[in-house]
Coordinates of C-alpha atoms in Angstrom, one line a residue:
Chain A
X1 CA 152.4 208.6 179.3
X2 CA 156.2 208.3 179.6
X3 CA 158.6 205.9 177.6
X4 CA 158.5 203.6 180.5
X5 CA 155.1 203.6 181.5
X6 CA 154.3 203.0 177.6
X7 CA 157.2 200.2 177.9
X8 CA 155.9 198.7 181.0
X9 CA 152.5 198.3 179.3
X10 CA 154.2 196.7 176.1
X11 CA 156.5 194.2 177.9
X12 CA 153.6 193.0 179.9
X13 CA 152.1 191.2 176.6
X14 CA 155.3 189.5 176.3
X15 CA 156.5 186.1 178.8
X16 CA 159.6 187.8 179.8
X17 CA 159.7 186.2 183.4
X18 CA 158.9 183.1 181.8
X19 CA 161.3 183.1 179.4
X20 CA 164.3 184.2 182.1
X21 CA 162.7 180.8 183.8
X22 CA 163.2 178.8 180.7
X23 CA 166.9 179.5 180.9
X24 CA 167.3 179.1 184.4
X25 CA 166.2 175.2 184.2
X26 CA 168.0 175.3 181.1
X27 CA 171.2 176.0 183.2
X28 CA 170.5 174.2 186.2
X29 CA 169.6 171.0 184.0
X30 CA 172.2 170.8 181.6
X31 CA 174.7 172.1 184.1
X32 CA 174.0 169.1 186.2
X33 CA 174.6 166.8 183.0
X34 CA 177.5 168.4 182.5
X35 CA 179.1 167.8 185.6
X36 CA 178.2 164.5 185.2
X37 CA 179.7 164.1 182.3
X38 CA 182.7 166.4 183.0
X39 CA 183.4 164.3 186.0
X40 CA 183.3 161.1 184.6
X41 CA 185.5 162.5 181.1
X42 CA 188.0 163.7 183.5
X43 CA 188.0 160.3 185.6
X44 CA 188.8 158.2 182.3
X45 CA 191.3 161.2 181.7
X46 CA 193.3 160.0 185.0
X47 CA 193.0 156.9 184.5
X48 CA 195.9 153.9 183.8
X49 CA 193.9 153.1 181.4
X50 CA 195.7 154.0 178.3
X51 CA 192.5 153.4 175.6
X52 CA 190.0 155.3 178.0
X53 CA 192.4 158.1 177.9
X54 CA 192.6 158.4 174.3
X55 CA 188.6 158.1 174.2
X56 CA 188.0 161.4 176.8
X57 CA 191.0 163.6 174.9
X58 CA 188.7 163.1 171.9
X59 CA 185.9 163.8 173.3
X60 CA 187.0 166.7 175.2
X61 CA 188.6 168.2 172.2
X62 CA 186.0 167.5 169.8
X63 CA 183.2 169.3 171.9
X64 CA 185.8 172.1 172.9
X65 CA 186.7 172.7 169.0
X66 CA 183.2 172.6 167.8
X67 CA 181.2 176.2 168.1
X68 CA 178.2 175.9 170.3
X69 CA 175.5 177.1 167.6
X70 CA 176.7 174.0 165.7
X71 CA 175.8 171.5 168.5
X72 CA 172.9 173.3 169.5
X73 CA 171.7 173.2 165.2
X74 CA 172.4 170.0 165.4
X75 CA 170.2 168.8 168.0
X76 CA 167.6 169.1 166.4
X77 CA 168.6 168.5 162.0
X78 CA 170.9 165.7 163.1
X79 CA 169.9 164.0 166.1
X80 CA 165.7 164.3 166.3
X81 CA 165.6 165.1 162.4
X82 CA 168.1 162.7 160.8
X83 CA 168.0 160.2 163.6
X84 CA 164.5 160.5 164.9
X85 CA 165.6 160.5 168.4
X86 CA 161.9 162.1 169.6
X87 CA 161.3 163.5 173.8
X88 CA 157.7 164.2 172.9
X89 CA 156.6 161.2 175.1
X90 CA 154.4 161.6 178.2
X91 CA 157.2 161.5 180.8
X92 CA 159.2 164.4 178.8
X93 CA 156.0 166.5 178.3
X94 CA 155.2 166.0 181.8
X95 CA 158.7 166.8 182.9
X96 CA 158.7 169.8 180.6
X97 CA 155.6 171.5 181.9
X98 CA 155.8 170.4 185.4
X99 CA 159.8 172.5 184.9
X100 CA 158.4 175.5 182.6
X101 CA 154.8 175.8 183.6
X102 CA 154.4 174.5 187.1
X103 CA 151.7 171.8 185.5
X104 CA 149.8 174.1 183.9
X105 CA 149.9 173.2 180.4
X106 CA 149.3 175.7 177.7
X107 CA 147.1 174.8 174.6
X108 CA 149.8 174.9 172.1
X109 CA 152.0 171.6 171.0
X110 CA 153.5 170.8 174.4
X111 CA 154.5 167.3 173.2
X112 CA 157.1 169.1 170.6
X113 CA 158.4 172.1 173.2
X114 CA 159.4 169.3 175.6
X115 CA 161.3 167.5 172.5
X116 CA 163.3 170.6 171.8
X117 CA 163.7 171.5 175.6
X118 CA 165.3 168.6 176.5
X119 CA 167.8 168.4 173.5
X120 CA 168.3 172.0 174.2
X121 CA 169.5 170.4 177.9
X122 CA 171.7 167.7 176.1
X123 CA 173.5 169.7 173.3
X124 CA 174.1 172.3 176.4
X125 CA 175.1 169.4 178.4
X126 CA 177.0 167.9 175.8
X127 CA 179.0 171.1 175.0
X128 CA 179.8 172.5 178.5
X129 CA 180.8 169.0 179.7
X130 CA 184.2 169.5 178.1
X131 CA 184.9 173.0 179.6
X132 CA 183.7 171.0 182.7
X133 CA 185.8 168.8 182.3
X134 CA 189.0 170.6 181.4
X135 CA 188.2 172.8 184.7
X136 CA 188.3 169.9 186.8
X137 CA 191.4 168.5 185.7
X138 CA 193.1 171.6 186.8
X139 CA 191.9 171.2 189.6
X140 CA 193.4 168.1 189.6
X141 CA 196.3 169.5 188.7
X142 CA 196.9 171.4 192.4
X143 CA 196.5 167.8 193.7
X144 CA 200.1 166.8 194.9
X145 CA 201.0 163.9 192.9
X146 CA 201.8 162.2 196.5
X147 CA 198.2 162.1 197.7
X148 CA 197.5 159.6 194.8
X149 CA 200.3 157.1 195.7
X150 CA 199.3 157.1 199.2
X151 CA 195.9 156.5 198.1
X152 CA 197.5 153.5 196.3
X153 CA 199.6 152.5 199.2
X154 CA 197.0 151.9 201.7
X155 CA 195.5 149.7 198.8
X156 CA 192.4 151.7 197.3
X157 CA 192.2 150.9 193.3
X158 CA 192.0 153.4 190.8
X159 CA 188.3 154.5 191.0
X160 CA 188.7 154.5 195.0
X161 CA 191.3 156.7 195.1
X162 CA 189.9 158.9 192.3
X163 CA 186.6 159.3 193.8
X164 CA 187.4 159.6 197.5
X165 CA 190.9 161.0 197.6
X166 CA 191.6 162.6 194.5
X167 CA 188.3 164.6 192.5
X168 CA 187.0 165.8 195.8
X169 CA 190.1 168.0 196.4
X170 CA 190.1 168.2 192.5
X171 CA 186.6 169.6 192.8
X172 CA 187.9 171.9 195.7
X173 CA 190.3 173.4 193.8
X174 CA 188.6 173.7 190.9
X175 CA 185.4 175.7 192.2
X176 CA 186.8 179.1 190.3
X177 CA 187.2 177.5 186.9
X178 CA 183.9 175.7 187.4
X179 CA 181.9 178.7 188.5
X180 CA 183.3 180.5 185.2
X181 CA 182.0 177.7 183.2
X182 CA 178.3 177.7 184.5
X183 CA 178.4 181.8 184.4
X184 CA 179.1 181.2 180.4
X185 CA 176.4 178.3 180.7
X186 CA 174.0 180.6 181.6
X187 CA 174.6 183.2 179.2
X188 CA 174.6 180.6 176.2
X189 CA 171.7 178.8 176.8
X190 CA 170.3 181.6 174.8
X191 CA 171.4 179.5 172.0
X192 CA 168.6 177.2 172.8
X193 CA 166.4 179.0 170.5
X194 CA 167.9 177.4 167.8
X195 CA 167.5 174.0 168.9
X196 CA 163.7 175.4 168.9
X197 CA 163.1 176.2 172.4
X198 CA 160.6 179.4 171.6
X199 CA 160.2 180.3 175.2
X200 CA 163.3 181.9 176.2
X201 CA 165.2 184.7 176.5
X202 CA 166.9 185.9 173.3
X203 CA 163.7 184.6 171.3
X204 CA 161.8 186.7 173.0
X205 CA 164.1 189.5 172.6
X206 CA 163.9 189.3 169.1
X207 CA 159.9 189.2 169.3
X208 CA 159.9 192.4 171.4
X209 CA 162.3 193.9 169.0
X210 CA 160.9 193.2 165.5
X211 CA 157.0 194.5 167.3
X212 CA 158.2 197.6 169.3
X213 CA 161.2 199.1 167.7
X214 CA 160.8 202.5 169.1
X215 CA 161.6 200.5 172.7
X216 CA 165.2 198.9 171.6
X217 CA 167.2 200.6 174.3
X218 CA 164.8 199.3 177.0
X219 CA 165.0 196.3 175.2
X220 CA 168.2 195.6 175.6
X221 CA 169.1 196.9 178.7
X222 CA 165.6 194.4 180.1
X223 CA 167.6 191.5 178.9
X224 CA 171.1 192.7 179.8
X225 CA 169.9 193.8 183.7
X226 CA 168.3 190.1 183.9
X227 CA 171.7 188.1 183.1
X228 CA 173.4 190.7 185.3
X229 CA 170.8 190.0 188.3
X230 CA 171.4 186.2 187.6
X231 CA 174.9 185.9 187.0
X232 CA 176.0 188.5 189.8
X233 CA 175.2 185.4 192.5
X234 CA 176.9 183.1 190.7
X235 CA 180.0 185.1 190.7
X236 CA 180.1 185.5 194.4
X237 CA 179.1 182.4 195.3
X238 CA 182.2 180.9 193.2
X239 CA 184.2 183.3 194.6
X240 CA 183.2 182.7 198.4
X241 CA 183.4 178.5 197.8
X242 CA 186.2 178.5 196.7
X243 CA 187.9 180.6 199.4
X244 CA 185.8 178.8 202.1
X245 CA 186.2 175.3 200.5
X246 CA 190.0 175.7 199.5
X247 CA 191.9 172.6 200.7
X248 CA 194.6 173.6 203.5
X249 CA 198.2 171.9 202.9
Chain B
X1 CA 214.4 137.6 216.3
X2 CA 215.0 137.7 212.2
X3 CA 216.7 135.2 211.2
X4 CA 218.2 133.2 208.0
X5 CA 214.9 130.4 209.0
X6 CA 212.1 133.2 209.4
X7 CA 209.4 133.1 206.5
X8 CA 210.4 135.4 203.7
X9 CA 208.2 138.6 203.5
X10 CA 209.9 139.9 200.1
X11 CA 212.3 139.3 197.7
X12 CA 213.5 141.2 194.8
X13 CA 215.5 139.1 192.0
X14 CA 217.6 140.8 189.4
X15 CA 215.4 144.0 189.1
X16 CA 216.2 146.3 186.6
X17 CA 214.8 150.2 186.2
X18 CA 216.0 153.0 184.4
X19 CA 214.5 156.2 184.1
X20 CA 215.3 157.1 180.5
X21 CA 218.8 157.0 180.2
X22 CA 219.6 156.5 183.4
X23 CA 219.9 153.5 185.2
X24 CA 218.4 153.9 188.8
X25 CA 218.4 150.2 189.6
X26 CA 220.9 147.9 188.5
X27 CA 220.4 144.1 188.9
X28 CA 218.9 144.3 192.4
X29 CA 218.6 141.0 194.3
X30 CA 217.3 141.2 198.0
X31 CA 215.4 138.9 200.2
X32 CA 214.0 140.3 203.2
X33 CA 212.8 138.3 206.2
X34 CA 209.7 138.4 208.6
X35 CA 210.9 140.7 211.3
X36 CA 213.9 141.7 209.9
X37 CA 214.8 145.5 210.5
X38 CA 216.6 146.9 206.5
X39 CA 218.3 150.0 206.5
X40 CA 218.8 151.6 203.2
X41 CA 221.3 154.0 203.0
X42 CA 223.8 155.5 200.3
X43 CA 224.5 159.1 198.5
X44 CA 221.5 161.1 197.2
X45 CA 220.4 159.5 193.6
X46 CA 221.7 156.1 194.6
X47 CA 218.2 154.9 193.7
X48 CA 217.6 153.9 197.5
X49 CA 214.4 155.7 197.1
X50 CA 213.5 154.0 194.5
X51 CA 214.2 150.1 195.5
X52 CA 211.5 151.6 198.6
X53 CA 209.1 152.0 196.0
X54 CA 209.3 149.4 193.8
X55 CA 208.4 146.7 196.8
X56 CA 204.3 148.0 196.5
X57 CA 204.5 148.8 192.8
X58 CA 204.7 152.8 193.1
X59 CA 207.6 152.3 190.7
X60 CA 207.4 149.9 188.0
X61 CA 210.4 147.6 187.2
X62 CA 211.8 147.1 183.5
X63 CA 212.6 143.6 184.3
X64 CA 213.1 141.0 187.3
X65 CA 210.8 139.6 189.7
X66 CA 209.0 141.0 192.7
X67 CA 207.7 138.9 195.4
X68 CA 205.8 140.4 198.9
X69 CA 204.2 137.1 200.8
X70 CA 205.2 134.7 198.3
X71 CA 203.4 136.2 195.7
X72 CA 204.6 138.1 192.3
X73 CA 203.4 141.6 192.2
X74 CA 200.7 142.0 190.0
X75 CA 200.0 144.5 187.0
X76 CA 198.0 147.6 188.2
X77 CA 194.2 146.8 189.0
X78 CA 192.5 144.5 192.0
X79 CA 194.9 142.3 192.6
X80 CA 197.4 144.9 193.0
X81 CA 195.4 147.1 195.0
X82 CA 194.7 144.2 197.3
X83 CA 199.0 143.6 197.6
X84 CA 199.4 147.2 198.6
X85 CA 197.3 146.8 201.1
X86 CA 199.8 143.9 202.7
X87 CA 202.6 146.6 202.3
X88 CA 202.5 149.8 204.6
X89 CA 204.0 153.1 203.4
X90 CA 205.5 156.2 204.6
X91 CA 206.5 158.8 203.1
X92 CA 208.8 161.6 203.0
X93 CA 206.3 164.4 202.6
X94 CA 203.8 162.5 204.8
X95 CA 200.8 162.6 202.5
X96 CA 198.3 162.6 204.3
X97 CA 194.7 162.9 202.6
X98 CA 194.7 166.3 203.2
X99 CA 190.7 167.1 203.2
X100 CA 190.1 164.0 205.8
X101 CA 190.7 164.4 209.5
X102 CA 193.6 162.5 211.1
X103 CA 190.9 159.7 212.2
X104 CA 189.3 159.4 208.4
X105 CA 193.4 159.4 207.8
X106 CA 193.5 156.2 209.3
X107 CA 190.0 154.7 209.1
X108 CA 190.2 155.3 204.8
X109 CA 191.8 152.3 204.4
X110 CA 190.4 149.4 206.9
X111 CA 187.2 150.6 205.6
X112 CA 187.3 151.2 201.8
X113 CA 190.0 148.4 201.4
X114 CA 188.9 145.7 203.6
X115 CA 185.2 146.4 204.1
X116 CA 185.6 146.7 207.7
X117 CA 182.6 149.0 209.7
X118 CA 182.9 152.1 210.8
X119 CA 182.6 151.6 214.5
X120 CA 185.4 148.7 214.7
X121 CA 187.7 150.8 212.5
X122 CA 187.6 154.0 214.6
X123 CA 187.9 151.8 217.7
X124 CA 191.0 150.6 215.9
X125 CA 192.1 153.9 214.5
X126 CA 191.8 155.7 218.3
X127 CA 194.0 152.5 219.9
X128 CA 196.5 153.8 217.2
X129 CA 196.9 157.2 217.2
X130 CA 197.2 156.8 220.9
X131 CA 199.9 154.4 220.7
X132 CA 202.0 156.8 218.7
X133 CA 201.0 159.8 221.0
X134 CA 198.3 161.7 218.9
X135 CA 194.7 161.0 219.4
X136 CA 194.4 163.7 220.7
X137 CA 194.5 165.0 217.6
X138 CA 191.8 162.5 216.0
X139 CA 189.2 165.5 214.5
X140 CA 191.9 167.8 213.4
X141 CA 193.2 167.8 209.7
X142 CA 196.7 167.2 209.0
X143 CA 197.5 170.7 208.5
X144 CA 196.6 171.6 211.5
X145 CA 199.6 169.4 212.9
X146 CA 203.1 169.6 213.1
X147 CA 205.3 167.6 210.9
X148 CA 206.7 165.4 213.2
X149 CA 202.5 164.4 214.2
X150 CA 201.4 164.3 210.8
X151 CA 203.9 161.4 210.1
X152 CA 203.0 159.8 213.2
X153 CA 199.3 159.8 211.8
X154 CA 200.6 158.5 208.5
X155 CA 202.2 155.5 210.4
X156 CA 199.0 154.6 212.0
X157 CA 197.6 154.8 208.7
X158 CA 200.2 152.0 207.8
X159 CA 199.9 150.2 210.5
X160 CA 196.0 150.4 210.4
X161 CA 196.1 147.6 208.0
X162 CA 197.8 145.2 209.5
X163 CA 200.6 144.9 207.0
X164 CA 203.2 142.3 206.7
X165 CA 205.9 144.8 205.7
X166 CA 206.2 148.5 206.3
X167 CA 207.9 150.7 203.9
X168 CA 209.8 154.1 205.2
X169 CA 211.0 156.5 202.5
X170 CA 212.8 159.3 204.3
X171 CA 210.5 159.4 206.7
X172 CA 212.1 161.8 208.8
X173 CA 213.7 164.2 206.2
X174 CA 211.1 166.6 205.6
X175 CA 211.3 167.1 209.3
X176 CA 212.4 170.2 211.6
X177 CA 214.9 168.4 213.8
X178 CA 213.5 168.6 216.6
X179 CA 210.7 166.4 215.6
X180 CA 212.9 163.4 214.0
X181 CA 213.2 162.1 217.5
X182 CA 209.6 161.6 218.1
X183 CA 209.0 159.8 214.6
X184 CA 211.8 157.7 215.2
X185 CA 210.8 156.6 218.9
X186 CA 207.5 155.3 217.4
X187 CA 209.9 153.3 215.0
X188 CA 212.0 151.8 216.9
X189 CA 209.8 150.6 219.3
X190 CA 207.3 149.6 216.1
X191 CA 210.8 147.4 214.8
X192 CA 211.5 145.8 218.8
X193 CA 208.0 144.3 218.4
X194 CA 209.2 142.6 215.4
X195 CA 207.6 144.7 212.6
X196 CA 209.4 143.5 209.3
X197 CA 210.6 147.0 208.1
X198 CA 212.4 148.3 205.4
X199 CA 213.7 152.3 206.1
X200 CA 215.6 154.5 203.7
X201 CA 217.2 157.3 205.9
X202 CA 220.0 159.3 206.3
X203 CA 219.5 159.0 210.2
X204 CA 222.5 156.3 211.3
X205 CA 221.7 156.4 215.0
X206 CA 218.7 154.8 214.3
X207 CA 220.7 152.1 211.9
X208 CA 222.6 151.7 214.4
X209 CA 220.0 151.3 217.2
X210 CA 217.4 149.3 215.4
X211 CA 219.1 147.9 212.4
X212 CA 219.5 144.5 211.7
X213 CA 220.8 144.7 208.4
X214 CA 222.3 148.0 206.6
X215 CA 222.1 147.8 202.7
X216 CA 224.7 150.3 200.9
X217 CA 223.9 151.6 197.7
X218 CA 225.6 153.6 195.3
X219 CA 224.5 154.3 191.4
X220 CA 221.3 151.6 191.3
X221 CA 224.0 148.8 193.1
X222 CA 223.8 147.5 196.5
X223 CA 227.6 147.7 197.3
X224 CA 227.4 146.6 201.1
X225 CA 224.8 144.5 203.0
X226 CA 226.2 144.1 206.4
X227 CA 225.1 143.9 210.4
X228 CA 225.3 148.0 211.0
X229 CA 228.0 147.4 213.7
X230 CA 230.1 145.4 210.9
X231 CA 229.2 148.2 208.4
X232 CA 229.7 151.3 210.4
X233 CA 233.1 149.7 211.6
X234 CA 234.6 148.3 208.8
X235 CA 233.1 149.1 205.3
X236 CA 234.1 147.3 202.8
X237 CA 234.2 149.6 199.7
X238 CA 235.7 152.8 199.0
X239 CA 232.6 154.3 197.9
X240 CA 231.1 153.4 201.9
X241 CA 234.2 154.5 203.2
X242 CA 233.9 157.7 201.5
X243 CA 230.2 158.1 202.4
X244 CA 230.5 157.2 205.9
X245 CA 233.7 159.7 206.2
X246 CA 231.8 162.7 204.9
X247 CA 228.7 162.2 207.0
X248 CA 230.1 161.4 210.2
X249 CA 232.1 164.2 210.2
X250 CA 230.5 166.5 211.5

């Protein structure tokens, strides 16, 4: 048998598609909460609002400063451990195995996977809101400071102007940026495994490794060729919005 | 006609601005009647710019009082945004929503502002751009026109809400010259049907042609506030004198 035969037949005891899933929801879920988020920190950003200001600096800069391992720990020692904020309900679990396993449950404790998924989704959220966020308001940044006072002039208020005139050429011009922060999105969510999410990609690297040493290379380059084939898309896609989508002055 | 007895559309008493140290707008008083046709003119930095903006708020005051239709501007927030909405502005650089078509341009406002429905707006919107020569234009986006077009769509976009006052800021300085003409048609024939108006420009044929009153100003003062035939003929202060010498020169 060759290396890769022997490999083949080694990997296929492992949940290595599975797992790749797992941090494809993980992306695509806290990606949307983060742009959510990112949009409506940026929003108070702009705002004449001098209090509401002060409040999305501070958040901005406190998630920015703080290193992602850190939110992600604390997901799950401060928020369900300390504060007992618990997703194991039926609408989570449901939510979690309709996501992961397409309604097929598995035998083992799906109540507490869906807990640890969806604060693996939050502290992701949470974290890549304010790169989100700072991304958008360059974007708003290439937006002439006149588009804004006309926006005023014809007599829109603040949120008006903000959310029809000014973040949708923000968001235009921000595609780039944006697209850089959901490529790193999707390269840390392997950092959900230490919010506990045990189905995912670098916990299962570390599975593989520790019960079939003499494989590492392969390994590695399993895990590395799977981020490439997912993040490769990404890239272009960013690339070709934000040429196509560029706003023409 | 404007006249001493027509309703007053705005008035500005002792306003005040600076812009750190300096002193843009120095004790400002200025009462401007329905129909009444303002020229602003004076030497770049004179703050004439800046009065403009002050009438919807764009620029905030230190201290005085603003009035548009009898009522004191507001702080920024609803009430505000509902005032500006009375007030029509163009601009210098046009501004134009640059990732709306020419007919969203004008629509934007009637619709978001006062609630109207689509359907009456666009009907409105089409009459508009036709009446200053460009709905043929309606689908395009403002880049895709020329300059002197695009501020032809930004004054339907004024005049799209009905506005007791319209407010031109160098509206025809960003302009290749052989465009100025065509914006200024749709002006003087928007100030013969009695639009109250209030224009900063350097262009004195049209203060001539469609003034009724030319303000001078110089350093944040209004220095001369004359019928343009008076001004043109016989200003009053050195500084007009001066200013009037080096531009008519040529």
């Amino acid at each position: 048998m060759t290396l890769l035969t022997r490999y083949l037949e080694f990997m296929a005891n492992y949940p290595v598609f599975r797992a790749f899933w797992v941090n494809i929801t993980l992306t695509v879920f806290s990606g949307a909460l983060a742009l959510i988020l990112g949009t409506i920190a940026v929003t108070m950003r702009i705002s004449p609002i001098p209090s509401l200001r002060a409040v999305s600096t501070f958040y901005v800069n406190v998630l920015r400063d703080i290193p992602l391992t850190v939110v992600m720990v604390a997901m799950t020692t401060v928020v369900y451990f300390s504060l007992d904020v618990d997703f194991s309900g039926q609408l989570a679990t449901d939510f979690y195995v309709g996501v992961v396993y397409f309604g097929q449950a598995p035998e083992t404790s799906v109540g507490m996977m869906a807990n640890f998924y969806l604060l693996a989704i939050i502290g992701l959220g949470l974290y890549h809101s304010s790169f989100i966020a700072e991304a958008i308001r360059s974007g708003v940044n290439t937006v002439p400071l006149g588009q804004a006072e006309a926006a005023r002039a014809v007599g829109l208020t603040f949120l008006q102007s903000a959310r029809i005139v000014i973040l949708p050429q923000a968001f235009r011009g921000a595609i780039a940026p944006i697209g850089n922060t959901i490529i790193a999105l999707i390269k840390n969510t392997t950092v959900a495994s230490v919010t506990g999410v045990a189905v995912e990609t670098s916990a299962t690297m570390s599975g593989m490794i520790e019960m079939g040493p003499q494989f590492i290379i392969l390994i590695f380059l399993t895990f590395a060729l799977g981020y490439v084939i997912i993040v490769i898309p990404v890239g272009v896609l960013t690339t070709t919005l934000s040429r196509r989508l560029a706003v023409k002055r | 006609m404007a006249s001493e007895e027509s309703p007053v559309v705005a008035e500005l008493r002792h306003v005040d601005k600076h812009f750190g140290q300096l002193h843009v707008l120095k004790d400002i008083n200025l009462t401007i009647h329905k129909g009444e046709v303002v020229v602003v003119i004076g030497p770049s930095g004179s703050g004439k710019s800046t009065l403009c903006r002050t009438i919807n708020r764009l620029e905030p005051i230190d201290s005085g009082e603003i009035y548009v239709g009898g009522k004191l501007l507001p702080q920024e927030g609803k009430a505000l945004a509902k005032l500006r909405a009375e007030v029509g502005m163009v601009f210098q650089s046009f501004n134009l929503f640059a990732h709306k078509t020419i007919l969203d341009n004008v629509t934007l406002g009637p619709r978001k502002a006062r609630k109207q429905d689509k359907a009456a707006a666009e009907k409105e919107a089409l009459e508009l751009l036709d009446r200053v020569g460009i709905a043929n234009q309606a689908s395009k986006l403002p880049a895709q026109l020329s300059g002197g077009q695009q501020q032809r769509a930004a004054i339907a976009r004024a005049l799209a809400m009905h506005p007791q006052l319209m407010l031109f800021d160098e509206p025809t300085s960003a302009l290749d010259p052989e465009m100025i003409n065509e914006v200024l048609e749709v002006m003087v024939s928007l100030a013969a049907e009695g639009m109250t108006m209030v224009v900063v420009t350097h262009e004195m044929g049209f203060a001539r042609r469609a003034a009724h009153r030319v303000l001078f100003m110089a350093d944040g003062q209004i220095l001369e506030e004359a019928p343009p035939e008076d001004f043109f003929t016989h200003p009053q202060t050195d500084r007009a004198k001066d200013f009037l010498a080096k531009i008519l020169q040529h």
